PDB file of C-alpha atoms in Angstrom:
ATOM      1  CA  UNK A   1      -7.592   4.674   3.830  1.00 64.00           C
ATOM      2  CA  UNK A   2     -10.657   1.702   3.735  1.00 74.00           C
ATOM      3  CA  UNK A   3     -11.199  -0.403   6.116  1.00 69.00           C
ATOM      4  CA  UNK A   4     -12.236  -3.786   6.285  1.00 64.00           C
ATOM      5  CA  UNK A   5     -13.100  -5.716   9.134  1.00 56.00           C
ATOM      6  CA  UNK A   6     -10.071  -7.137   9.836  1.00 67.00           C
ATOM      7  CA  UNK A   7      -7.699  -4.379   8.763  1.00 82.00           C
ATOM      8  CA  UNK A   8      -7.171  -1.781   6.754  1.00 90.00           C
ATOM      9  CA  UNK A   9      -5.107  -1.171   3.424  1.00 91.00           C
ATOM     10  CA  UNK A  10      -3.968   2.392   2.244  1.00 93.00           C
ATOM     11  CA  UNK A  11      -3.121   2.916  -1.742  1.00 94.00           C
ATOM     12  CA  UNK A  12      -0.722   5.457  -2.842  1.00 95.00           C
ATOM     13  CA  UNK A  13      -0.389   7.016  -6.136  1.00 94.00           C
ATOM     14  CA  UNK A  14       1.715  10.256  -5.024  1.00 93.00           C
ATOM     15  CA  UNK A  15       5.528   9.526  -6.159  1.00 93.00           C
ATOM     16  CA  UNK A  16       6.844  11.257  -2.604  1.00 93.00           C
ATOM     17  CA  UNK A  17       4.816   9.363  -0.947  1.00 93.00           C
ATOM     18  CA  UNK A  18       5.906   6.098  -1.750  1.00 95.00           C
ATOM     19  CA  UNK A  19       9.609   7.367  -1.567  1.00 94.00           C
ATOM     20  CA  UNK A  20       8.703   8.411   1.436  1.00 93.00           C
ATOM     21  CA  UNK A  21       7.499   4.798   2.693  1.00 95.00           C
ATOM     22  CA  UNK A  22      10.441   3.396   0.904  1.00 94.00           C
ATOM     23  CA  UNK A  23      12.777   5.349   3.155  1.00 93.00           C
ATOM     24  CA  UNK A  24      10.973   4.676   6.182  1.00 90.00           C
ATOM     25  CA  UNK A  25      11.153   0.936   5.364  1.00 93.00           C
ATOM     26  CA  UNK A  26      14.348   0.420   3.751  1.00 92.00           C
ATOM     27  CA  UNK A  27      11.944  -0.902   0.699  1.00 93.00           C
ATOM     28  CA  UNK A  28      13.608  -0.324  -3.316  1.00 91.00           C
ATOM     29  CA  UNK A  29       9.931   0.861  -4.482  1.00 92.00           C
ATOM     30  CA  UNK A  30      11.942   3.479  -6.618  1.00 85.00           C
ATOM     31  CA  UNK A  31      10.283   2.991  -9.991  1.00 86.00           C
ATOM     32  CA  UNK A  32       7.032   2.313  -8.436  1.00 92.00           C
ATOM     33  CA  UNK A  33       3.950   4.493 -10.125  1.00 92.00           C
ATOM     34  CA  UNK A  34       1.944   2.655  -6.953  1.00 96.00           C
ATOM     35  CA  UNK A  35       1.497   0.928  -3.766  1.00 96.00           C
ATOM     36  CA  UNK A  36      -1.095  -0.685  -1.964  1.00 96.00           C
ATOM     37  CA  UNK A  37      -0.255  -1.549   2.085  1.00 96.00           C
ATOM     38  CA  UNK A  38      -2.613  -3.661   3.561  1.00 94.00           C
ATOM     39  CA  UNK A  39      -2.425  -4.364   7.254  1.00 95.00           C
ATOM     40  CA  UNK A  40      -4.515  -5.721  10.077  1.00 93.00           C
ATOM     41  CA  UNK A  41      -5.244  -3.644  12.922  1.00 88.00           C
ATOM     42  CA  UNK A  42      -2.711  -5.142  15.831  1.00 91.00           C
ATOM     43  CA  UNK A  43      -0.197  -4.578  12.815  1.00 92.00           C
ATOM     44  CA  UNK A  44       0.734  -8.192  12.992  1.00 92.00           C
ATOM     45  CA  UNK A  45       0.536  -9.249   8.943  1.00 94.00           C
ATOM     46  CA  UNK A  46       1.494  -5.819   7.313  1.00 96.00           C
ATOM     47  CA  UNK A  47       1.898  -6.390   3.170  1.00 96.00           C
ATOM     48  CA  UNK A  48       2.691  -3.970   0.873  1.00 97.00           C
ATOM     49  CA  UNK A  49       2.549  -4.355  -3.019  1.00 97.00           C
ATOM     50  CA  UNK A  50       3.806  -2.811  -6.052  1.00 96.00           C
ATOM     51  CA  UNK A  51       1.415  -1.032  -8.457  1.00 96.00           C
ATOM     52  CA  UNK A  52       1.296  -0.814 -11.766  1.00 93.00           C
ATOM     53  CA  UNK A  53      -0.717   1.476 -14.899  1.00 91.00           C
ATOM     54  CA  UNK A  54      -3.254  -1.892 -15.012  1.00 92.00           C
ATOM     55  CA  UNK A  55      -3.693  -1.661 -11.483  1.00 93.00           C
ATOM     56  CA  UNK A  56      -4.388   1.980 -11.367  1.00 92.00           C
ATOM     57  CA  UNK A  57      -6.896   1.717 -14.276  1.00 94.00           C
ATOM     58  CA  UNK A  58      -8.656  -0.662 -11.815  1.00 93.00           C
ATOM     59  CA  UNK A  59      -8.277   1.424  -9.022  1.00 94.00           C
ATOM     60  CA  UNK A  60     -10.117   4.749 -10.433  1.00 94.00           C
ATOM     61  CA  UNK A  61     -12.786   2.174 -12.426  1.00 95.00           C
ATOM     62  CA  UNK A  62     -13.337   0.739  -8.650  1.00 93.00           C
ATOM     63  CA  UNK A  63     -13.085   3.969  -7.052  1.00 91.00           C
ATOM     64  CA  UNK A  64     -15.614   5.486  -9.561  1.00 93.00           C
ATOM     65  CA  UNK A  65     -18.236   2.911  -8.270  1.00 93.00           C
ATOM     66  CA  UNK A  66     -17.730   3.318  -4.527  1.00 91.00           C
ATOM     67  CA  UNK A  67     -15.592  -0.659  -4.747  1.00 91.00           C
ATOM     68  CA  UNK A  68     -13.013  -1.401  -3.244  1.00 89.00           C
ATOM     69  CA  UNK A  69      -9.551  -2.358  -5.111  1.00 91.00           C
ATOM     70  CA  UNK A  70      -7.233  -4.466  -3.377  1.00 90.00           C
ATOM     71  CA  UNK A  71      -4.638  -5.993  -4.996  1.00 92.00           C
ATOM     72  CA  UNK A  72      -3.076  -9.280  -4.147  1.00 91.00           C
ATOM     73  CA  UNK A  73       0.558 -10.722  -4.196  1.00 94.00           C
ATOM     74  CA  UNK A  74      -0.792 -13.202  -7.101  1.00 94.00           C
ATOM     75  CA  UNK A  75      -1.520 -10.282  -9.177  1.00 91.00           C
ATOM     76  CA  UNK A  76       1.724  -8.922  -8.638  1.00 94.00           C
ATOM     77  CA  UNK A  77       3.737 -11.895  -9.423  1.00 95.00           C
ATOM     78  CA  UNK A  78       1.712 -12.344 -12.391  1.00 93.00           C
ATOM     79  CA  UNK A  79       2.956  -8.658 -13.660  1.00 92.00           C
ATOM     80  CA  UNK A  80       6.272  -9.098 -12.203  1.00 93.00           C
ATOM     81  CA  UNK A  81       5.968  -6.673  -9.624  1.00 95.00           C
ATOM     82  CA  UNK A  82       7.446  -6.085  -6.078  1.00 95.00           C
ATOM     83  CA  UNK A  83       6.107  -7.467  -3.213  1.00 97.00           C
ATOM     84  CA  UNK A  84       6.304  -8.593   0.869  1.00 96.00           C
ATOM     85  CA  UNK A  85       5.632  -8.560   4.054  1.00 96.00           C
ATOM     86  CA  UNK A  86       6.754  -6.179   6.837  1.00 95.00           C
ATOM     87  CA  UNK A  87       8.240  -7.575   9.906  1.00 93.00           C
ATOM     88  CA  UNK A  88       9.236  -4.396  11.659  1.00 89.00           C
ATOM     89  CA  UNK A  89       5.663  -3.360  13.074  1.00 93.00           C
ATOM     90  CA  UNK A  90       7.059   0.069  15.042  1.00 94.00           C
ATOM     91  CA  UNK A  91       9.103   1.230  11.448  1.00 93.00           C
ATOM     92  CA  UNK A  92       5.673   0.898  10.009  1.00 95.00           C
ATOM     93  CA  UNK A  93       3.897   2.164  13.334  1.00 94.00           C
ATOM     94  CA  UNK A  94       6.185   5.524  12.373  1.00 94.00           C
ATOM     95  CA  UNK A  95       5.352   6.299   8.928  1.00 94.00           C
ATOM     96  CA  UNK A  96       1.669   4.789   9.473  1.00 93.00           C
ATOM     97  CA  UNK A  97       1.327   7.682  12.011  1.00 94.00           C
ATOM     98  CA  UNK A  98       3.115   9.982   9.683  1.00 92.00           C
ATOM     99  CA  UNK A  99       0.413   9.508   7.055  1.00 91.00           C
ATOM    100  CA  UNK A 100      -1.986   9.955   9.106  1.00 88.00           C
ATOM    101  CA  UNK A 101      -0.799  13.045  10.555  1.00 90.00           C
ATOM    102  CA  UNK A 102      -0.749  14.335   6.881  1.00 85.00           C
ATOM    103  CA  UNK A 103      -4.198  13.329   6.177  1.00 82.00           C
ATOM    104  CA  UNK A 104      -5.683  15.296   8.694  1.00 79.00           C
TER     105      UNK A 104
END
């Protein structure tokens, strides 16, 4: 997880892991290969978006030079990916605390 100071955001490379937050928000990310949720800390504006090989590529190159990555929904549309917002804060309250659980 990073944090920012308004929020944080969370990407997700691990295939059962994004089922995972699929299932726990009724979300068809089925082919994904990533995901990137960003969210702000009252859980108010809670996006997630699609990743793709490009985006991953950026990721590591970021991640390789202590940067953060954060994609945006323009980059997505651009590459024809899924995207949205999440209007059910306690679903994502669930598997947010989930994740966390598993982290530790």
């Amino acid at each position: 997880m990073n944090k920012s100071p308004n929020g944080e955001w969370i990407s997700i490379f691990n295939t059962e892991e994004i089922e995972r937050f699929s299932w726990f928000l009724k979300i068809d990310l089925k082919d994904a290969k990533g995901l990137q949720i960003i969210y702000d800390l009252n859980l108010v504006d809670i996006s997630w978006i699609e990743l793709d090989s490009e985006d991953i590529e950026c990721y590591n190159n970021c991640l390789q030079e202590n940067l953060p990555y954060v994609s945006t929904f323009e980059n997505a549309k651009n590459s024809d990916l899924k995207f949205g917002k999440i209007e059910n804060s306690s679903d994502f309250k669930q598997w947010l605390d989930y994740y966390k659980n598993k982290l530790k």
